[in-house]
Amino acid sequence: MSTGRALHLRGVQKTYVSGDRTVDALAPTDLDVEPGEFVCLLGASGCGKSTLLQLVAGLEPATSGTITVDDTPVEGPSSDRVLLFQDAALFPWLTVEDNVAFGLKHSTRPVDDQRQVARDWIARVHLRGFEGAYVHQLSGGMRQRVALARALATDPSMLLMDEPFGALDALTRDRLHEELESLWAATRKTVLFVTHNVREAVALGDRVLVFSPRPGRIVADVRVTLPRPRALEDVAVMQQAADLMKVLRRALDATTDDSRIEA
Amino acid sequence: MDIHTHTLPAPTTLDTAPPRARDRRLTRLRRSVLAHRIVFFTVLLCAWELVSRVGPWPDYLMPGPLAVGRALVAGLRNGLFVHGASVSLVRLLIGYGLSLVGGVVLGTLLVRYTALRNTVGTLIVGLQALPSVCWLPLAILWFGLNERAIIFVVVMGSLFSVVLGVRDGIANTPPIFVKAARNLGATGVRLYTEVVLPAAFPTILAGLKQGWAFAWRSLMAAELLYFSLSLGNLLQTGRDLNDAAQVMAVMTLIILVGVTFNQLLFAPLERRVAERWGFGTTRA
């Protein structure tokens, strides 16, 4: 199993052009992430967090700057860096097992092995018995579990999570936090986790990067050293979240943007 | 004051009825639907027979279901209906086959090239407003009174539905599926065949089905105006002979052929799509 790799961004910038309008989605950004680090990207909507994830995933090219994973430059999508979407983006025409095996099918792994790996991951996200189910038969939380299994099955070194639990109810979200944390502890993948929820960021991250909008940029880089496992309702987590909220407010006060921040 | 303690429900939301019980429930449902249908059609046929016998119309204009059934059996026995139906079916299969191949190619090209979409795409939407039998006079001028003219009309009837189904299906594929697939390593032809086409399939299928229905209608309309033996032509002969029983028998045959093809070809595909995507199942 491949463990996390280091990520380096140098002067990475993204500008979208539509007609004669240009939007600076991400100002030139430098960032170093250590192998196996869990980094949360926190900020209001439209401050470049998702853009940064798309760039690292290689799904869109950066306007300028370089992204390297260990020493390899990112030049396109790769199943070594898998993006998880808020809408789980599972394929409705495939069963749970075929969804999880999708990335494997497009790899060089032997076919017999693929089934086994897919089933193992389905079991690890607690969905044994649902191998033959279709996506519409699953709840939101189950869908995200399948998406997680589908991503991890290809054994990436990096997980890029774009508000994956944003649409879930609080109880389900709690459970998935725990499961994600323990999977991460077991696999030591590098994780970039986008959220607009301050407590979620503190509960999950080794580091929290605070973003500010227009143009999107990193305005604070906060280390979280609280012992793990952490829960959203831990006093220490809430305390640190409150401190972080102040940083975030200051970042937002610089702009007039309506925030979508959850305390 | 009472304090209640609650236990949280198990975190599964699937239909938890065991499969056997669910099957039994479905079987029961199907049986009651079947019973309703049998009663309805029996009453309908009896009413028709009654109207035919006691109504003021002469038998040769308003035959009852028994007379129509006799005409149907006679037509099938002497081979006239079988021959006519097979001529029509061959035309239908050739015409629809051409539409299918042409429609998939053209639809794909339309998605791929914006310039084509803005020009040919607009033309196609316009041409779809023209009932295909309107092509018949032109087709006869171009090809003469022969098979090619009639197949041309069938193609004109069904091609555009297939094109538009393919175009809309592919164009409306949620980009997130393509992103997720590329991210997991899918590229090139396999991205197309394993993600874009399956994602577009429900819409494409609707286009194929509409194309089939239009092909069938166009063929019948064109054959009514033709002289060689075929289903449409048999309708016309029935009129010429003042034989309403034959006309109705051929109409029944046309319905049977249409329904059979729908049940064999499209119904299973639609059931599959509905089961996978979780669409509400509609059955006719």
XYZ file of C-alpha atoms in Angstrom:
547
model
C 0.000 0.000 0.000
C 1.381 3.380 -0.926
C 1.599 5.900 1.895
C 1.297 9.641 1.469
C 3.555 11.747 -0.672
C 4.716 15.301 -0.268
C 2.985 18.054 -2.206
C 4.632 21.291 -3.298
C 2.981 24.301 -4.895
C 5.113 27.133 -6.247
C 3.400 30.296 -7.446
C 0.317 28.341 -8.443
C -2.307 30.638 -9.836
C -5.624 30.169 -11.630
C -7.541 32.692 -13.684
C -10.773 31.806 -15.439
C -11.591 33.678 -18.621
C -15.128 33.751 -19.954
C -15.708 36.186 -22.780
C -14.031 39.440 -21.791
C -14.413 38.757 -18.065
C -11.562 37.311 -16.065
C -11.939 35.875 -12.587
C -8.918 35.426 -10.333
C -9.913 32.182 -8.641
C -6.578 31.631 -6.950
C -3.827 34.191 -6.353
C -0.212 32.943 -6.714
C 0.131 30.405 -3.924
C 3.064 28.583 -2.333
C 2.355 25.558 -0.214
C 4.262 22.590 1.150
C 2.439 19.580 2.515
C 4.346 16.789 4.208
C 3.807 13.125 3.401
C 0.846 11.760 5.338
C -0.290 15.159 6.562
C -4.009 15.874 7.005
C -4.574 19.443 5.815
C -7.940 21.194 5.992
C -8.707 24.048 3.611
C -11.126 26.387 5.345
C -12.967 29.407 4.014
C -16.180 30.807 2.611
C -17.495 29.802 -0.801
C -15.654 31.167 -3.768
C -12.246 31.602 -2.183
C -10.326 29.170 -4.313
C -10.333 26.052 -2.111
C -12.072 23.869 -4.641
C -10.022 25.373 -7.442
C -6.850 24.412 -5.636
C -8.125 20.849 -5.282
C -8.989 20.621 -8.982
C -5.500 21.853 -9.858
C -3.806 19.335 -7.571
C -6.042 16.601 -8.990
C -4.821 17.636 -12.440
C -8.385 17.989 -13.703
C -7.651 21.577 -14.679
C -4.354 23.190 -15.655
C -2.928 25.997 -13.531
C -2.655 29.352 -15.300
C 0.892 29.625 -13.968
C 3.130 28.026 -11.363
C 4.129 24.423 -10.735
C 2.635 21.607 -8.687
C 4.823 18.644 -7.792
C 4.072 15.450 -5.909
C 7.364 14.310 -4.408
C 9.483 15.208 -7.420
C 6.954 14.519 -10.167
C 5.205 17.481 -11.741
C 1.406 17.247 -12.001
C 0.437 17.292 -15.669
C -3.015 15.707 -15.701
C -5.354 13.529 -13.689
C -3.973 10.434 -12.032
C -5.497 7.774 -9.843
C -2.604 8.513 -7.480
C -4.467 11.701 -6.471
C -8.169 11.019 -6.156
C -10.766 13.735 -5.733
C -13.952 13.125 -3.727
C -16.884 15.352 -4.526
C -19.626 16.696 -2.273
C -22.090 14.875 -4.484
C -20.456 11.458 -4.286
C -20.420 11.273 -8.129
C -20.972 7.524 -8.139
C -22.001 5.971 -11.436
C -25.720 5.118 -11.227
C -25.500 2.449 -13.940
C -23.017 0.398 -11.896
C -23.441 -1.627 -8.719
C -21.579 -0.668 -5.564
C -18.935 -3.287 -6.307
C -18.475 -2.147 -9.921
C -18.227 1.450 -8.755
C -15.495 0.568 -6.281
C -13.717 -1.519 -8.913
C -13.928 1.241 -11.545
C -10.502 2.743 -10.895
C -8.970 -0.736 -10.664
C -10.450 -1.677 -14.044
C -8.603 1.253 -15.518
C -5.360 0.225 -13.885
C -2.966 -2.565 -14.763
C -4.008 -4.779 -11.877
C -4.920 -8.410 -12.717
C -8.681 -8.925 -12.996
C -9.062 -11.564 -10.232
C -7.282 -9.291 -7.856
C -9.591 -6.370 -8.687
C -12.732 -8.089 -7.359
C -10.995 -9.032 -4.149
C -9.609 -5.550 -3.568
C -13.005 -3.992 -4.277
C -14.747 -6.336 -1.828
C -12.128 -5.679 0.841
C -12.665 -1.940 0.577
C -16.431 -2.318 0.653
C -15.989 -4.234 3.912
C -13.621 -1.617 5.303
C -16.200 1.128 4.841
C -18.813 -1.110 6.542
C -20.933 -1.827 3.486
C -20.593 -5.595 3.298
C -23.841 -6.991 1.904
C -24.397 -4.008 -0.395
C -22.012 -5.123 -3.165
C -24.871 -5.667 -5.617
C -26.902 -2.574 -4.683
C -27.359 0.340 -7.061
C -26.597 3.918 -6.086
C -30.238 5.010 -5.804
C -30.768 2.407 -3.098
C -28.150 3.994 -0.817
C -28.444 6.851 1.669
C -26.231 9.923 1.396
C -23.786 8.639 4.009
C -23.556 5.243 2.352
C -22.855 6.912 -0.980
C -19.942 8.834 0.496
C -18.618 5.600 1.973
C -18.731 4.003 -1.463
C -16.990 7.057 -2.938
C -14.306 6.747 -0.262
C -13.865 3.048 -1.022
C -13.736 3.763 -4.754
C -11.028 6.357 -4.179
C -8.975 4.257 -1.777
C -9.227 1.079 -3.873
C -6.820 2.510 -6.432
C -4.353 3.000 -3.570
C -3.637 6.691 -4.143
C -0.962 8.509 -2.181
C -3.212 11.525 -1.868
C -6.918 12.039 -1.122
C -8.494 15.313 -2.198
C -11.837 15.806 -0.490
C -14.122 18.623 -1.608
C -16.676 19.092 1.200
C -17.503 15.394 0.990
C -19.705 15.411 4.092
C -21.281 18.831 3.555
C -24.688 17.485 2.588
C -24.989 14.891 5.358
C -26.879 15.044 8.625
C -24.862 15.632 11.797
C -24.968 12.041 13.090
C -23.856 10.531 9.811
C -21.178 13.162 9.477
C -19.813 12.297 12.938
C -19.570 8.627 12.057
C -17.838 9.354 8.780
C -15.353 11.651 10.536
C -14.404 8.794 12.835
C -14.123 6.357 9.964
C -12.090 8.744 7.847
C -9.752 9.476 10.736
C -9.144 5.800 11.422
C -8.679 4.972 7.717
C -6.220 7.832 7.459
C -4.382 6.659 10.576
C -4.138 3.157 9.094
C -3.110 4.156 5.568
C -1.132 7.361 6.125
C -2.315 8.988 2.922
C -1.793 12.695 2.444
C -5.213 14.355 2.714
C -6.418 17.756 1.523
C -9.893 18.321 2.959
C -11.992 21.308 1.906
C -14.645 22.488 4.340
C -16.409 25.645 5.426
C -17.036 24.209 8.878
C -14.493 25.455 11.427
C -15.020 22.683 13.960
C -14.768 20.020 11.285
C -11.453 21.529 10.198
C -10.072 21.528 13.751
C -11.352 18.040 14.539
C -9.786 16.471 11.447
C -6.725 18.476 10.470
C -3.077 18.463 11.442
C -3.068 21.861 9.831
C -5.794 24.276 8.845
C -5.245 26.662 5.942
C -7.566 29.652 6.108
C -8.603 31.082 2.740
C -9.905 34.515 1.901
C -11.805 35.404 -1.270
C -11.226 37.619 -4.322
C -8.730 36.577 -5.296
C -8.655 33.300 -3.376
C -5.549 33.078 -1.235
C -4.208 31.504 1.953
C -4.230 34.046 4.797
C -3.395 31.817 7.758
C -1.727 28.475 8.339
C -2.676 27.068 11.737
C -1.303 23.891 13.300
C -3.643 21.714 15.346
C -1.736 19.651 17.865
C -4.655 18.287 19.896
C -4.412 14.558 20.620
C -6.371 12.167 18.405
C -8.964 10.801 18.071
C -10.896 14.047 18.351
C -14.608 14.632 18.295
C -16.528 17.691 17.155
C -17.890 18.272 20.675
C -14.532 18.005 22.513
C -13.984 21.116 24.614
C -10.450 21.571 23.276
C -11.715 21.305 19.696
C -14.407 23.895 20.358
C -11.877 26.176 22.052
C -9.474 26.045 19.131
C -12.355 26.423 16.671
C -13.394 29.622 18.456
C -9.858 31.007 18.116
C -9.785 30.034 14.475
C -13.133 31.686 13.921
C -11.555 35.003 14.916
C -8.810 34.541 12.323
C -11.436 33.720 9.756
C -13.588 36.758 10.651
C -10.590 39.038 10.250
C -9.900 37.477 6.865
C -13.489 38.018 5.840
C -13.718 41.561 7.207
C -11.167 42.527 4.599
C -13.828 41.733 2.012
C -17.552 42.408 1.874
C -18.413 38.878 0.975
C -21.416 37.145 2.495
C -20.032 34.225 4.367
C -21.364 30.732 4.564
C -19.383 29.895 7.663
C -20.708 27.442 10.194
C -19.508 27.813 13.752
C -42.059 13.826 34.829
C -41.199 10.799 32.745
C -37.909 10.635 31.014
C -37.847 8.418 27.978
C -34.714 6.727 26.805
C -34.355 6.232 23.105
C -32.307 3.780 21.168
C -31.000 5.006 17.849
C -32.224 3.132 14.787
C -29.768 1.065 12.791
C -28.051 3.251 10.183
C -29.409 1.502 7.118
C -32.052 2.928 4.837
C -32.476 0.207 2.240
C -35.836 -1.459 1.762
C -35.379 -3.841 4.615
C -38.053 -6.349 3.633
C -36.362 -9.673 2.887
C -36.212 -10.344 -0.866
C -38.686 -13.239 -0.779
C -41.383 -11.197 0.936
C -40.809 -8.384 -1.542
C -41.137 -10.783 -4.472
C -44.369 -12.143 -3.035
C -45.696 -8.614 -2.669
C -44.813 -7.830 -6.276
C -46.346 -11.054 -7.541
C -49.559 -10.226 -5.732
C -49.540 -6.750 -7.259
C -48.944 -8.113 -10.754
C -51.775 -10.616 -10.360
C -54.261 -7.932 -9.407
C -53.142 -5.775 -12.368
C -53.594 -8.766 -14.650
C -57.078 -9.440 -13.241
C -58.088 -5.823 -13.859
C -56.883 -6.013 -17.423
C -58.713 -9.252 -18.194
C -61.975 -7.860 -16.844
C -61.551 -4.572 -18.728
C -60.831 -6.142 -22.108
C -63.554 -8.766 -21.740
C -66.116 -6.056 -21.032
C -64.790 -3.967 -23.935
C -65.019 -6.844 -26.435
C -68.514 -7.798 -25.286
C -69.690 -4.207 -25.597
C -68.190 -3.988 -29.084
C -69.881 -7.234 -30.163
C -73.153 -5.999 -28.711
C -72.943 -2.628 -30.485
C -72.148 -4.400 -33.717
C -75.198 -6.709 -33.418
C -77.891 -4.378 -32.116
C -76.552 -1.098 -33.520
C -78.136 0.550 -36.572
C -75.007 0.075 -38.762
C -74.737 -2.656 -41.408
C -72.446 -5.570 -40.630
C -69.938 -4.767 -43.366
C -69.301 -1.334 -41.809
C -69.375 -2.269 -38.119
C -68.268 -5.870 -37.720
C -67.935 -7.253 -34.206
C -64.769 -8.721 -32.677
C -65.801 -12.227 -33.729
C -66.036 -11.237 -37.399
C -62.736 -9.352 -37.151
C -61.141 -12.379 -35.490
C -62.395 -14.606 -38.281
C -61.001 -12.202 -40.901
C -57.672 -12.147 -39.057
C -57.446 -15.938 -38.938
C -58.458 -16.211 -42.599
C -55.888 -13.624 -43.641
C -53.148 -15.379 -41.691
C -54.225 -18.817 -43.032
C -54.183 -17.881 -46.705
C -50.783 -16.265 -46.235
C -51.822 -12.817 -47.398
C -51.325 -11.166 -43.991
C -48.110 -13.041 -43.280
C -46.687 -12.035 -46.614
C -47.835 -8.431 -46.222
C -46.494 -8.180 -42.691
C -43.132 -9.611 -43.671
C -42.786 -7.100 -46.524
C -43.569 -4.272 -44.092
C -41.218 -5.600 -41.426
C -38.310 -5.899 -43.842
C -38.832 -2.271 -44.868
C -39.101 -1.225 -41.246
C -35.930 -3.030 -40.212
C -33.917 -1.637 -43.122
C -35.230 1.901 -42.613
C -34.826 1.878 -38.847
C -31.439 0.208 -39.111
C -30.222 2.999 -41.392
C -31.625 5.610 -38.988
C -29.911 3.923 -36.077
C -26.470 3.910 -37.665
C -26.863 7.364 -39.214
C -28.434 8.785 -36.056
C -25.709 7.624 -33.706
C -22.962 8.901 -36.030
C -24.679 12.229 -36.715
C -25.675 12.729 -33.066
C -22.122 12.106 -31.901
C -20.754 14.520 -34.495
C -23.229 17.174 -33.388
C -22.003 16.931 -29.789
C -18.406 17.011 -30.886
C -18.484 19.997 -33.251
C -20.170 23.214 -32.163
C -20.277 24.559 -35.714
C -22.275 21.504 -36.827
C -24.569 21.825 -33.835
C -25.407 25.442 -34.680
C -26.125 24.688 -38.342
C -27.098 21.081 -39.001
C -28.587 20.809 -35.514
C -30.979 23.674 -36.213
C -31.882 22.180 -39.586
C -32.706 18.856 -37.944
C -34.942 20.430 -35.337
C -36.729 22.208 -38.204
C -37.085 19.080 -40.325
C -38.517 17.205 -37.379
C -41.560 19.468 -37.599
C -42.326 17.977 -41.032
C -44.502 14.812 -40.901
C -42.393 12.252 -42.713
C -45.134 11.184 -45.140
C -44.749 14.650 -46.669
C -41.469 13.365 -48.088
C -43.292 10.725 -50.134
C -44.121 12.808 -53.252
C -40.521 13.991 -53.437
C -39.214 10.482 -52.782
C -41.318 9.108 -55.654
C -40.007 11.818 -57.972
C -36.432 11.047 -56.953
C -36.459 7.273 -56.679
C -39.603 6.203 -58.560
C -42.347 3.999 -57.144
C -40.087 1.471 -55.483
C -38.640 0.207 -52.204
C -36.028 2.917 -52.027
C -38.664 5.647 -51.948
C -40.557 4.004 -49.113
C -37.425 3.298 -47.081
C -36.388 6.902 -47.603
C -39.654 8.003 -45.980
C -39.107 5.642 -43.048
C -35.584 6.989 -42.542
C -36.829 10.574 -42.686
C -39.429 9.651 -40.076
C -37.052 8.103 -37.566
C -33.559 9.472 -38.188
C -34.023 12.813 -36.457
C -35.446 11.366 -33.245
C -32.401 9.127 -32.965
C -30.020 12.014 -33.727
C -31.606 14.284 -31.141
C -31.754 11.530 -28.515
C -28.064 10.790 -28.946
C -27.165 14.477 -29.037
C -29.153 15.393 -25.918
C -28.086 12.280 -24.049
C -24.389 12.879 -24.558
C -24.549 16.660 -24.240
C -26.390 16.394 -20.913
C -24.043 13.862 -19.362
C -23.230 15.407 -15.975
C -19.620 16.684 -16.257
C -18.952 15.377 -12.748
C -19.167 11.761 -14.018
C -16.535 12.488 -16.632
C -14.340 14.248 -14.077
C -14.596 11.405 -11.596
C -13.871 8.848 -14.315
C -10.843 10.710 -15.674
C -9.568 11.070 -12.148
C -9.804 7.302 -11.681
C -7.774 6.691 -14.807
C -10.362 6.369 -17.600
C -9.268 7.898 -20.915
C -10.057 7.944 -24.620
C -12.406 5.367 -26.093
C -12.961 3.622 -22.775
C -14.010 6.901 -21.138
C -16.557 7.177 -23.922
C -17.880 3.621 -23.906
C -17.781 3.049 -20.151
C -18.894 6.444 -18.852
C -20.299 8.885 -21.416
C -22.530 6.394 -23.254
C -23.886 4.611 -20.159
C -24.571 7.988 -18.536
C -26.376 9.133 -21.684
C -28.184 5.837 -22.243
C -31.557 6.675 -20.636
C -31.974 9.696 -22.933
C -30.588 7.843 -25.945
C -33.017 4.993 -25.327
C -35.943 7.430 -25.296
C -34.746 8.756 -28.676
C -34.387 5.235 -30.077
C -37.872 4.347 -28.925
C -39.398 7.477 -30.387
C -37.496 6.837 -33.616
C -38.942 3.322 -33.727
C -42.497 4.593 -33.202
C -42.041 7.230 -35.921
C -40.562 4.670 -38.313
C -43.591 2.424 -37.842
C -46.052 5.304 -38.355
C -44.203 6.635 -41.402
C -44.132 3.202 -42.966
C -47.861 2.678 -42.530
C -48.666 6.138 -43.904
C -46.451 5.566 -46.935
C -47.765 2.065 -47.579
C -51.355 3.316 -47.633
C -50.432 5.190 -50.800
C -48.639 2.251 -52.377
C -49.727 -0.627 -54.578
C -47.519 -3.581 -53.700
C -48.650 -6.050 -51.021
C -47.903 -4.803 -47.484
C -49.758 -4.105 -44.252
C -50.666 -0.560 -45.244
C -51.717 -1.745 -48.654
C -53.938 -4.469 -47.106
C -55.815 -1.741 -45.235
C -56.426 0.008 -48.517
C -57.587 -3.202 -50.252
C -60.026 -3.773 -47.395
C -61.536 -0.386 -48.074
C -61.728 -1.049 -51.792
C -63.563 -4.314 -51.114
C -65.942 -2.646 -48.648
C -64.634 -5.158 -46.109
C -64.430 -3.386 -42.733
C -63.647 -6.720 -41.062
C -60.439 -6.998 -43.077
C -59.551 -3.373 -42.337
C -59.992 -3.944 -38.609
C -58.176 -7.265 -38.772
C -55.168 -5.591 -40.398
C -55.331 -2.768 -37.841
C -55.273 -5.395 -35.113
C -52.275 -7.022 -36.753
C -50.467 -3.660 -36.937
C -51.120 -3.100 -33.231
C -49.919 -6.610 -32.395
C -46.689 -6.163 -34.347
C -46.047 -2.776 -32.712
C -46.734 -4.042 -29.202
C -44.652 -7.184 -29.732
C -41.634 -5.207 -30.846
C -42.016 -2.812 -27.946
C -42.203 -5.700 -25.467
C -39.268 -7.580 -26.987
C -36.989 -4.675 -27.795
C -37.599 -1.670 -25.605
C -39.445 -2.868 -22.524
C -36.549 -5.019 -21.244
C -34.060 -2.186 -21.828
C -36.314 0.294 -20.070
C -36.779 -2.059 -17.126
C -33.023 -2.411 -16.844
C -32.457 1.344 -16.868
C -35.238 1.904 -14.335
C -33.863 -0.758 -12.008
C -30.355 0.654 -12.110
C -31.095 4.353 -11.985
C -34.085 3.995 -9.693
C -36.552 5.643 -12.047
C -40.219 5.087 -11.224
C -41.316 2.139 -13.313
C -44.081 2.849 -15.782
C -45.553 -0.088 -17.623
C -48.112 -0.110 -20.394
